[in-house]
Coordinates of C-alpha atoms in Angstrom, one line a residue:
Chain A
M1 CA 0.0 0.0 0.0
V2 CA 1.1 3.6 -0.4
A3 CA 3.8 4.8 2.0
D4 CA 2.8 7.8 4.0
P5 CA 5.9 9.9 4.3
D6 CA 6.2 12.5 6.9
A7 CA 5.8 16.2 6.0
F8 CA 8.5 17.8 3.9
N9 CA 9.9 20.5 6.1
V10 CA 11.1 23.6 4.2
L11 CA 13.1 26.3 6.1
L12 CA 13.6 29.7 4.6
V13 CA 16.4 31.8 6.0
C14 CA 17.6 35.4 5.6
H15 CA 19.6 37.6 7.9
S16 CA 16.8 39.6 9.6
H17 CA 13.9 37.1 9.2
T18 CA 11.7 40.2 8.7
G19 CA 12.7 40.7 5.0
R20 CA 13.3 38.2 2.3
A21 CA 12.5 35.0 4.4
L22 CA 9.2 36.6 5.6
L23 CA 8.3 37.3 1.9
A24 CA 9.2 33.8 0.8
E25 CA 7.4 32.1 3.6
R26 CA 4.2 34.1 3.2
L27 CA 4.2 33.7 -0.6
L28 CA 5.1 30.0 -0.6
R29 CA 2.4 28.8 1.8
P30 CA -0.5 30.2 -0.2
A31 CA 1.1 29.1 -3.5
L32 CA 1.2 25.6 -2.3
A33 CA -2.4 25.7 -1.0
A34 CA -3.5 27.1 -4.4
Q35 CA -2.1 24.0 -6.0
G36 CA -4.1 21.7 -3.7
F37 CA -1.4 20.8 -1.3
E38 CA -2.5 19.9 2.2
A39 CA -1.3 22.5 4.8
D40 CA 0.8 20.0 6.7
A41 CA 2.2 18.1 3.7
I42 CA 4.9 20.6 2.9
R43 CA 5.6 22.5 6.1
V44 CA 7.0 26.0 5.4
T45 CA 8.8 27.9 8.2
S46 CA 11.4 30.6 8.3
A47 CA 14.1 32.1 10.6
G48 CA 16.8 34.7 10.6
L49 CA 20.5 34.6 11.4
A50 CA 20.4 37.8 13.5
N51 CA 20.1 37.5 17.3
E52 CA 18.3 40.9 17.5
L53 CA 15.0 40.6 15.7
A54 CA 12.7 43.5 14.9
A55 CA 9.2 43.7 13.5
P56 CA 8.7 43.6 9.7
A57 CA 9.1 47.0 8.1
A58 CA 6.0 48.6 6.6
E59 CA 7.4 48.5 3.1
V60 CA 8.1 44.8 3.3
V61 CA 4.5 44.1 4.4
E62 CA 3.2 46.3 1.6
A63 CA 5.4 44.5 -1.0
L64 CA 4.2 41.2 0.4
E65 CA 0.5 42.2 0.2
A66 CA 1.0 43.5 -3.4
Q67 CA 2.0 40.0 -4.3
G68 CA -1.1 38.5 -2.6
G69 CA 0.6 37.5 0.7
A70 CA -0.2 38.5 4.2
A71 CA 2.1 39.0 7.3
G72 CA -0.6 38.3 9.9
G73 CA 0.6 36.4 13.0
F74 CA 4.2 36.6 11.9
V75 CA 6.8 36.3 14.8
A76 CA 10.5 36.7 14.0
R77 CA 12.8 34.0 15.4
S78 CA 16.5 33.3 15.4
L79 CA 17.9 30.3 13.7
D80 CA 19.2 27.6 16.1
A81 CA 20.3 23.9 16.0
G82 CA 16.8 22.6 16.7
I83 CA 15.2 24.6 13.8
V84 CA 18.0 23.4 11.5
A85 CA 17.6 19.8 12.6
E86 CA 13.9 19.8 11.8
A87 CA 14.4 21.0 8.2
D88 CA 14.5 18.7 5.2
V89 CA 15.8 21.5 3.1
I90 CA 17.1 24.9 4.1
L91 CA 16.7 27.6 1.4
A92 CA 18.7 30.7 2.1
L93 CA 17.6 33.8 0.2
A94 CA 21.2 34.9 -0.7
P95 CA 24.6 33.2 -1.0
R96 CA 26.1 35.0 2.0
T97 CA 23.2 33.7 4.1
R98 CA 23.7 30.1 2.9
D99 CA 27.4 30.4 3.7
S100 CA 26.7 31.7 7.2
V101 CA 24.2 28.8 7.8
V102 CA 26.8 26.3 6.8
D103 CA 29.5 28.0 8.8
R104 CA 27.3 27.7 11.9
F105 CA 25.8 24.3 11.2
A106 CA 28.3 22.3 9.2
G107 CA 26.2 19.2 9.4
A108 CA 23.5 20.9 7.4
A109 CA 25.6 21.7 4.4
H110 CA 24.1 18.9 2.4
K111 CA 20.6 20.3 2.7
T112 CA 21.4 24.0 2.5
F113 CA 21.0 25.9 -0.8
T114 CA 20.1 29.4 -1.9
M115 CA 16.6 29.3 -3.4
A116 CA 18.0 30.3 -6.7
E117 CA 20.7 27.6 -6.5
Y118 CA 18.1 25.0 -5.7
L119 CA 16.0 25.9 -8.7
A120 CA 19.0 26.1 -11.0
W121 CA 20.2 22.6 -10.0
D122 CA 16.8 21.2 -10.4
Q123 CA 16.6 22.7 -13.9
A124 CA 20.1 21.3 -14.7
V125 CA 19.4 17.8 -13.4
N126 CA 15.6 17.5 -13.4
P127 CA 15.7 14.5 -11.1
V128 CA 12.8 12.0 -11.0
V129 CA 12.9 11.3 -7.2
P130 CA 10.5 11.4 -4.3
L131 CA 10.2 14.9 -2.8
A132 CA 11.9 13.7 0.4
E133 CA 15.0 12.8 -1.6
H134 CA 15.1 15.9 -3.8
P135 CA 17.5 18.0 -1.8
V136 CA 19.9 15.1 -1.4
T137 CA 19.9 14.4 -5.1
L138 CA 20.5 18.1 -5.9
N139 CA 23.3 18.2 -3.4
H140 CA 24.9 15.1 -5.0
A141 CA 24.8 16.9 -8.4
R142 CA 26.2 20.1 -6.8
S143 CA 29.1 18.1 -5.1
A144 CA 30.0 16.3 -8.3
A145 CA 30.0 19.5 -10.5
N146 CA 32.9 21.8 -11.3
E147 CA 30.8 24.9 -11.7
A148 CA 27.4 26.3 -11.0
P149 CA 24.5 25.8 -13.5
A150 CA 24.4 28.5 -16.2
S151 CA 20.8 29.4 -15.1
L152 CA 21.8 30.5 -11.6
A153 CA 20.6 34.1 -10.9
E154 CA 20.9 35.0 -7.2
L155 CA 19.3 37.8 -5.3
G156 CA 21.7 40.7 -4.5
P157 CA 24.1 40.4 -1.6
K158 CA 22.2 43.1 0.4
E159 CA 18.6 43.3 1.3
P160 CA 16.7 46.1 -0.5
Q161 CA 16.2 49.6 0.8
G162 CA 12.9 51.5 0.4
A163 CA 9.5 50.6 -0.9
E164 CA 10.4 50.5 -4.6
Q165 CA 13.3 48.1 -4.1
W166 CA 11.2 45.8 -1.8
S167 CA 8.5 45.7 -4.4
L168 CA 10.9 44.5 -7.1
E169 CA 12.4 42.0 -4.7
A170 CA 9.0 40.6 -3.7
S171 CA 8.2 40.2 -7.4
Q172 CA 11.5 38.2 -7.9
I173 CA 10.8 36.1 -4.8
A174 CA 7.2 35.4 -6.0
G175 CA 8.6 34.2 -9.3
M176 CA 11.0 31.8 -7.6
V177 CA 8.2 30.6 -5.3
R178 CA 6.0 29.8 -8.4
Q179 CA 9.0 27.8 -9.8
L180 CA 9.5 25.9 -6.5
V181 CA 5.8 24.8 -6.5
Q182 CA 6.1 23.6 -10.1
V183 CA 9.2 21.6 -9.2
W184 CA 7.7 20.0 -6.2
M185 CA 4.2 19.3 -7.6
P186 CA 5.0 16.1 -9.5
L187 CA 7.4 14.8 -6.8
A188 CA 5.1 15.1 -3.8
P189 CA 3.4 11.9 -2.5
A190 CA -0.3 11.4 -3.4
S191 CA -1.2 12.1 0.3
A192 CA 0.3 15.6 0.0
R193 CA -2.6 16.9 -2.0
V194 CA -6.3 17.3 -1.0
T195 CA -8.6 14.5 -2.1
P196 CA -10.0 15.4 -5.5
S197 CA -13.6 16.5 -5.2
Y198 CA -16.4 16.6 -7.8
L199 CA -16.1 19.2 -10.5
P200 CA -19.4 19.9 -12.4
A201 CA -19.3 19.6 -16.2
H202 CA -16.1 17.5 -16.2
S203 CA -16.3 14.2 -18.1
V204 CA -13.5 12.0 -17.1
V205 CA -11.5 9.5 -19.3
T206 CA -9.5 7.0 -17.3
V207 CA -6.2 5.5 -18.4
A208 CA -5.4 2.4 -16.5
L209 CA -1.6 1.9 -16.0
E210 CA 0.7 -0.2 -14.0
A211 CA 4.1 1.0 -12.7
L212 CA 6.3 -1.2 -10.6
E213 CA 3.2 -3.5 -10.2
V214 CA 1.3 -0.6 -8.6
P215 CA -2.0 -0.1 -10.4
I216 CA -2.5 3.6 -11.2
D217 CA -5.6 5.2 -12.7
V218 CA -4.9 8.5 -14.5
K219 CA -8.2 10.4 -14.6
C220 CA -8.1 12.9 -17.5
S221 CA -10.7 15.7 -17.7
G222 CA -11.2 19.3 -19.0
E223 CA -11.3 20.4 -22.6
G224 CA -8.2 18.4 -23.4
G225 CA -9.0 15.4 -21.3
T226 CA -9.8 13.1 -24.1
A227 CA -6.7 14.1 -26.1
L228 CA -4.5 13.6 -23.0
A229 CA -5.9 10.2 -22.4
R230 CA -5.2 9.2 -26.0
S231 CA -1.6 10.5 -25.9
L232 CA -1.0 9.0 -22.5
A233 CA -2.2 5.5 -23.5
Q234 CA 0.0 5.7 -26.6
A235 CA 3.1 6.9 -24.8
W236 CA 2.7 4.4 -22.0
S237 CA 1.8 1.6 -24.3
R238 CA 3.9 -1.0 -22.4
C239 CA 2.5 -0.1 -19.0
G240 CA -1.2 -0.5 -19.8
R241 CA -3.4 -2.4 -17.4
A242 CA -6.3 -4.5 -18.6
D243 CA -8.4 -4.8 -15.5
G244 CA -8.9 -4.1 -11.9
S245 CA -9.2 -0.8 -10.2
G246 CA -6.3 1.5 -9.5
E247 CA -4.6 1.5 -6.1
L248 CA -3.7 5.2 -6.8
E249 CA -5.6 7.8 -8.7
I250 CA -4.0 10.8 -10.4
H251 CA -6.4 13.5 -11.6
I252 CA -5.4 15.8 -14.4
V253 CA -7.3 18.6 -16.0
I254 CA -6.3 20.2 -19.4
D255 CA -7.7 23.6 -19.9
H256 CA -6.2 26.7 -21.6
R257 CA -8.2 29.0 -19.2
E258 CA -6.2 30.0 -16.1
A259 CA -9.4 30.4 -14.0
N260 CA -10.5 26.9 -14.8
R261 CA -7.1 25.5 -13.9
E262 CA -7.2 27.4 -10.6
E263 CA -10.6 25.9 -9.9
A264 CA -9.3 22.4 -10.7
N265 CA -6.3 23.0 -8.4
R266 CA -8.5 24.0 -5.5
A267 CA -10.5 20.8 -6.1
G268 CA -7.3 18.7 -5.7
R269 CA -6.6 18.1 -9.4
M270 CA -3.4 19.0 -11.2
A271 CA -4.1 21.3 -14.2
F272 CA -2.1 22.1 -17.3
S273 CA -2.8 24.2 -20.3
T274 CA -1.4 21.7 -22.8
V275 CA -1.3 17.9 -23.3
A276 CA 2.5 18.1 -23.7
E277 CA 3.0 19.8 -20.3
A278 CA 0.8 17.2 -18.7
L279 CA 2.6 14.3 -20.3
H280 CA 5.9 15.8 -19.1
A281 CA 4.7 16.1 -15.5
L282 CA 3.0 12.7 -15.6
S283 CA 6.3 10.9 -16.4
S284 CA 7.7 12.1 -13.0
L285 CA 4.4 11.8 -11.2
I286 CA 3.6 8.2 -12.1
T287 CA 7.2 7.1 -11.4
V288 CA 7.4 8.9 -8.0
H289 CA 4.0 7.6 -7.0
A290 CA 5.0 4.1 -7.8
I291 CA 8.4 4.5 -6.0
N292 CA 6.5 5.9 -2.9
A293 CA 4.2 2.9 -3.0
R294 CA 7.0 0.3 -3.1
A295 CA 9.4 2.0 -0.6
G296 CA 10.9 -0.6 1.7
E297 CA 9.9 -3.5 -0.5
L298 CA 12.1 -3.2 -3.5
V299 CA 15.6 -2.0 -4.2
M300 CA 14.9 0.8 -6.7
I301 CA 17.9 2.1 -8.5
H302 CA 18.0 5.2 -10.7
A303 CA 19.2 3.2 -13.7
A304 CA 18.5 2.3 -17.3
G305 CA 17.9 -1.4 -17.6
I306 CA 18.5 -3.6 -20.6
A307 CA 18.0 -7.4 -20.8
L308 CA 19.9 -10.1 -22.7
P309 CA 17.7 -12.7 -24.5
D310 CA 18.1 -15.0 -21.6
G311 CA 16.6 -12.5 -19.2
R312 CA 19.9 -11.3 -17.5
V313 CA 19.6 -7.6 -16.8
V314 CA 22.3 -4.9 -16.7
A315 CA 21.5 -1.9 -14.5
F316 CA 23.2 1.3 -15.8
A317 CA 23.0 3.6 -12.9
A318 CA 23.5 7.3 -13.3
P319 CA 22.0 10.5 -12.0
S320 CA 19.1 12.1 -13.9
G321 CA 20.2 14.1 -16.9
T322 CA 23.4 12.1 -17.6
G323 CA 22.2 10.0 -20.5
K324 CA 20.2 7.0 -19.3
T325 CA 17.5 7.6 -21.9
T326 CA 20.0 8.0 -24.7
L327 CA 21.6 4.7 -23.6
S328 CA 18.2 3.0 -23.4
N329 CA 17.3 4.2 -26.8
A330 CA 20.5 2.9 -28.3
L331 CA 20.9 -0.4 -26.5
G332 CA 17.2 -1.1 -26.3
K333 CA 17.1 -1.7 -30.1
A334 CA 19.7 -4.5 -29.7
F335 CA 18.7 -5.8 -26.3
G336 CA 15.4 -5.8 -24.4
Y337 CA 14.2 -2.5 -23.0
V338 CA 13.5 -2.8 -19.2
T339 CA 13.4 0.9 -18.2
D340 CA 15.1 4.2 -18.7
E341 CA 14.5 5.5 -15.2
T342 CA 13.9 3.2 -12.3
L343 CA 15.2 -0.4 -12.1
A344 CA 13.4 -2.2 -9.4
V345 CA 14.8 -5.4 -7.9
R346 CA 13.1 -7.8 -5.5
R347 CA 15.0 -9.4 -2.6
D348 CA 15.5 -12.6 -4.7
G349 CA 17.3 -10.7 -7.5
S350 CA 14.4 -10.8 -9.9
V351 CA 13.7 -7.5 -11.8
L352 CA 10.4 -5.8 -12.3
P353 CA 10.3 -4.2 -15.8
Y354 CA 9.2 -0.6 -15.9
P355 CA 9.0 0.1 -19.6
K356 CA 7.8 3.7 -19.3
P357 CA 8.0 6.1 -22.3
L358 CA 11.5 7.4 -23.1
S359 CA 11.8 10.9 -21.7
V360 CA 13.6 12.7 -24.5
V361 CA 15.0 16.2 -23.9
Q362 CA 13.6 18.8 -26.3
P363 CA 16.3 21.3 -27.2
G364 CA 15.3 24.8 -26.2
S365 CA 12.5 23.5 -24.0
G366 CA 12.3 22.7 -20.3
M367 CA 10.1 19.8 -21.2
K368 CA 10.9 16.2 -22.2
A369 CA 8.8 14.5 -24.9
Q370 CA 7.4 11.1 -23.9
V371 CA 8.1 8.6 -26.6
S372 CA 6.6 5.1 -26.5
P373 CA 9.2 2.3 -26.5
D374 CA 7.1 0.8 -29.3
E375 CA 7.3 3.9 -31.4
A376 CA 11.1 4.0 -30.7
G377 CA 11.4 0.4 -31.9
L378 CA 12.8 -0.9 -28.6
K379 CA 12.8 -4.7 -28.1
V380 CA 10.5 -6.3 -25.6
P381 CA 12.5 -8.2 -22.9
P382 CA 11.8 -11.8 -21.8
A383 CA 9.1 -12.2 -19.1
E384 CA 11.5 -13.5 -16.5
L385 CA 14.2 -11.0 -15.6
R386 CA 17.1 -11.3 -13.2
L387 CA 19.7 -8.7 -12.2
A388 CA 23.1 -9.7 -13.6
A389 CA 25.2 -6.5 -13.4
V390 CA 25.2 -3.2 -11.6
V391 CA 27.1 -0.5 -13.6
L392 CA 27.9 3.1 -12.7
L393 CA 28.3 5.1 -15.9
N394 CA 31.4 7.4 -16.2
R395 CA 31.0 9.3 -19.5
V396 CA 34.1 11.1 -20.8
R397 CA 32.9 13.9 -22.9
D398 CA 36.0 15.9 -23.8
E399 CA 38.0 13.1 -25.4
Q400 CA 37.5 9.8 -27.2
V401 CA 38.2 6.8 -24.9
D402 CA 37.8 3.1 -25.5
A403 CA 34.8 1.8 -23.5
R404 CA 36.1 -0.3 -20.6
A405 CA 34.7 -1.7 -17.3
T406 CA 36.5 -2.0 -13.9
V407 CA 35.2 -3.4 -10.7
A408 CA 35.1 -1.0 -7.7
E409 CA 36.1 -2.1 -4.2
L410 CA 32.9 -2.9 -2.3
L411 CA 32.5 0.2 -0.2
D412 CA 33.8 2.5 -2.9
G413 CA 31.2 1.1 -5.2
L414 CA 28.4 1.3 -2.7
V415 CA 29.0 4.9 -1.7
E416 CA 28.7 5.9 -5.3
L417 CA 25.7 3.7 -5.9
A418 CA 23.8 4.7 -2.7
P419 CA 22.7 8.2 -3.9
Q420 CA 21.1 6.4 -6.9
V421 CA 18.9 4.2 -4.7
S422 CA 15.4 5.5 -3.8
Y423 CA 14.3 5.1 -0.2
L424 CA 17.4 3.1 0.7
S425 CA 16.8 3.9 4.4
R426 CA 13.4 2.2 4.3
L427 CA 14.9 -1.2 3.5
D428 CA 15.6 -3.7 6.2
S429 CA 19.3 -3.6 7.0
P430 CA 19.7 -1.1 4.1
L431 CA 23.5 -1.2 3.6
R432 CA 23.8 -5.0 4.0
T433 CA 20.8 -5.5 1.7
L434 CA 22.5 -3.3 -1.0
A435 CA 25.8 -5.0 -0.4
N436 CA 24.4 -8.4 -0.8
L437 CA 22.6 -7.5 -4.0
V438 CA 25.8 -5.9 -5.4
Q439 CA 28.0 -8.9 -4.4
S440 CA 25.6 -11.3 -6.0
V441 CA 26.4 -9.8 -9.3
G442 CA 30.1 -9.5 -8.8
G443 CA 30.3 -6.0 -7.4
V444 CA 29.7 -2.5 -8.8
Q445 CA 31.3 -2.0 -12.2
I446 CA 32.5 1.4 -13.4
V447 CA 32.1 1.7 -17.1
T448 CA 34.1 4.5 -18.7
Y449 CA 33.1 5.5 -22.2
S450 CA 32.7 8.3 -24.7
Q451 CA 30.0 7.1 -27.1
V452 CA 27.0 5.2 -26.1
D453 CA 27.2 3.0 -29.2
D454 CA 30.5 1.7 -27.9
L455 CA 28.7 0.0 -24.9
S456 CA 26.9 -2.6 -27.0
D457 CA 30.0 -4.8 -27.3
L458 CA 30.7 -4.5 -23.6
V459 CA 27.3 -5.8 -22.4
P460 CA 28.0 -9.6 -22.6
G461 CA 31.2 -9.2 -20.5
L462 CA 29.4 -7.1 -17.9
V463 CA 27.0 -10.0 -17.0
G464 CA 29.7 -12.6 -16.7
R465 CA 30.5 -11.7 -13.1
A466 CA 27.1 -12.6 -11.6
A467 CA 27.0 -15.6 -9.2
A468 CA 25.5 -18.6 -10.7
Chain B
M1 CA 36.0 19.7 24.6
S2 CA 35.7 18.7 28.2
G3 CA 37.1 15.4 29.3
A4 CA 33.9 14.6 31.2
L5 CA 31.8 14.6 28.0
K6 CA 31.1 11.3 26.3
V7 CA 30.3 10.7 22.7
V8 CA 28.1 8.0 21.2
A9 CA 27.6 6.9 17.6
S10 CA 24.3 8.0 16.1
V11 CA 24.0 6.1 12.8
D12 CA 21.0 4.4 11.3
D13 CA 23.1 1.6 9.7
A14 CA 26.7 0.7 9.3
L15 CA 28.6 -1.7 7.1
F16 CA 32.3 -2.4 8.2
H17 CA 34.5 -3.9 5.5
G18 CA 38.3 -4.0 5.1
G19 CA 38.8 -1.7 8.0
R20 CA 36.6 1.1 6.6
A21 CA 32.9 1.7 7.1
L22 CA 29.9 2.8 5.1
I23 CA 27.3 4.5 7.3
L24 CA 23.8 5.7 6.9
V25 CA 22.7 8.8 8.7
G26 CA 19.2 9.8 7.8
S27 CA 19.2 9.6 4.0
Q28 CA 23.0 10.4 3.8
V29 CA 25.5 7.6 3.1
M30 CA 29.1 8.3 4.0
L31 CA 32.3 6.4 3.7
L32 CA 34.6 6.5 6.7
S33 CA 38.4 6.1 6.9
E34 CA 39.8 3.3 9.1
L35 CA 40.3 5.7 12.0
S36 CA 36.8 7.2 11.8
A37 CA 35.3 3.7 11.3
E38 CA 37.0 2.6 14.5
I39 CA 35.7 5.6 16.3
V40 CA 32.2 4.8 15.3
R41 CA 32.7 1.1 16.2
R42 CA 34.1 2.0 19.7
A43 CA 31.4 4.7 20.3
S44 CA 28.6 2.2 20.0
V45 CA 28.4 2.8 23.7
P46 CA 29.0 6.2 25.3
L47 CA 32.7 6.8 25.6
A48 CA 34.8 9.7 26.9
V49 CA 37.0 11.2 24.2
E50 CA 40.1 10.5 26.4
E51 CA 39.2 6.9 26.6
L52 CA 38.6 6.8 22.8
A53 CA 42.0 8.3 22.2
S54 CA 43.6 5.7 24.4
Q55 CA 41.8 2.8 22.7
L56 CA 42.8 4.2 19.2
A57 CA 46.4 4.5 20.3
E58 CA 46.4 0.8 21.3
I59 CA 45.0 -0.2 17.9
F60 CA 46.8 2.2 15.5
G61 CA 49.9 2.9 17.7
P62 CA 51.0 6.3 19.0
P63 CA 51.0 9.2 16.6
P64 CA 54.3 10.4 15.0
P65 CA 56.4 12.7 17.3
G66 CA 55.1 16.2 17.4
I67 CA 51.5 15.2 16.8
D68 CA 49.0 15.6 19.6
A69 CA 47.0 12.4 19.7
M70 CA 44.2 13.9 21.8
G71 CA 43.9 16.9 19.6
Q72 CA 43.7 14.7 16.5
V73 CA 41.0 12.6 18.0
E74 CA 39.1 15.6 19.2
G75 CA 39.3 17.0 15.7
L76 CA 37.9 13.8 14.1
V77 CA 35.2 13.6 16.8
G78 CA 34.2 17.2 16.0
D79 CA 34.0 16.4 12.3
L80 CA 31.9 13.3 12.9
E81 CA 29.7 15.2 15.3
A82 CA 29.1 18.0 12.7
A83 CA 28.2 15.3 10.2
G84 CA 25.6 13.9 12.6
V85 CA 27.6 10.6 13.0
L86 CA 28.4 11.1 16.7
R87 CA 26.4 13.0 19.4
R88 CA 27.2 14.0 22.9
S89 CA 25.9 11.8 25.6

């Protein structure tokens, strides 16, 4: 049954607490509510670095109200270790504030970002992970990178002065808040949103899918509901479900009118203006809902999976945005296509196929097109699948190298693999479970390559290390 | 750090292998060096830092001349505490 994760705790921090963090908190809360989030599902609080805290200035309150927020009941507070410990993610409003938080609370470095930095890394990586794992995933990308994403646009180092500057600042923060909500929307658990209620004049078309053996009904409605249902069934052609009712329901409205979308949001439905936007969001939404439902039961690796004719599966693990779909598209024509996103393994080593659509990046667009594996000409794998190799991909982009595989020492391999495993901590004896799985297939292999086409010849050798 | 204070490991899971350790703290997985792994292993029960330093010296031998063993252990303990691996008891 569906896991019911705790609330996702968001902490917003600025120096004074009565300026930028106040604005962000009081804009984010209603923005989440307007998208149908339950009040306690994503818990938004704020604090300041300063020890001496004043009341909010009138121009800050005016700027907030002009953006539709309200400062009623606000009480400033100073950041302390207890507040930091409660947070799942700490979003500082400026780089200097983030640095001060990390200086004072070094153990929180992995979950502390500026708001702009958090958004920029999401845009760069676009990870399909449960909301609870989103900050850890972005931190992993940040730690591995040599430079900040190109899209990073921070607020200025100093808080604004005067009504006009505060008005501009509030507008900037409101924009970032809207982006945050869009990022979190498809990653939040089903329980985070209000239960969809009846909407008059909405005919509903249901698409019955199955993801990681979780039956999911996608209920499409609005002016574009039928078109969405048709496109969804086509793109998810290998995940269709013939019978039975859904364990989870996802309600989507397609309507070009903003007022209608807002009404749908209030009624607990997600709403988009186009079918393409909805398909893009649904790819993450369906995957994350399935992962949430199977937390603690399956080892779920962020990996592309391809299968040999005898059912032996190679898991190519890599963070989002590093070529899993390209690899699946290339190797899936020669071998069986298992998944391009989440490779799920049972305790006995058998693999659950998750042949979702390929999520193909569209140049110049923030969205990914959803291409059916049938349309892409990918092979159907055998019915019985078994994990035979776990591979971490190391792509060398700036020079041509011969593709090669090496085996990592156990702990070195596990520490690299662990960030690519969803809900690792929910498994029984998580590290031993992961170690046993990895050892059963001969350890974690690191594959270094330049061109994805070079990997094809490597595949038979990768599976040779698995225990009989 | 006062000699009266004790530290205790605060990890959700640990895997010791080849002298090193992989540990899970919340949703973070960290790889510990041999010295840090031994600290976590010893601190499975509350332990004074002085006692910890003494036990580590028995296992790994005394530090090179000019290196303050106690200061080195306190530094490691501080790093592990900041990372949430150890806590004060």
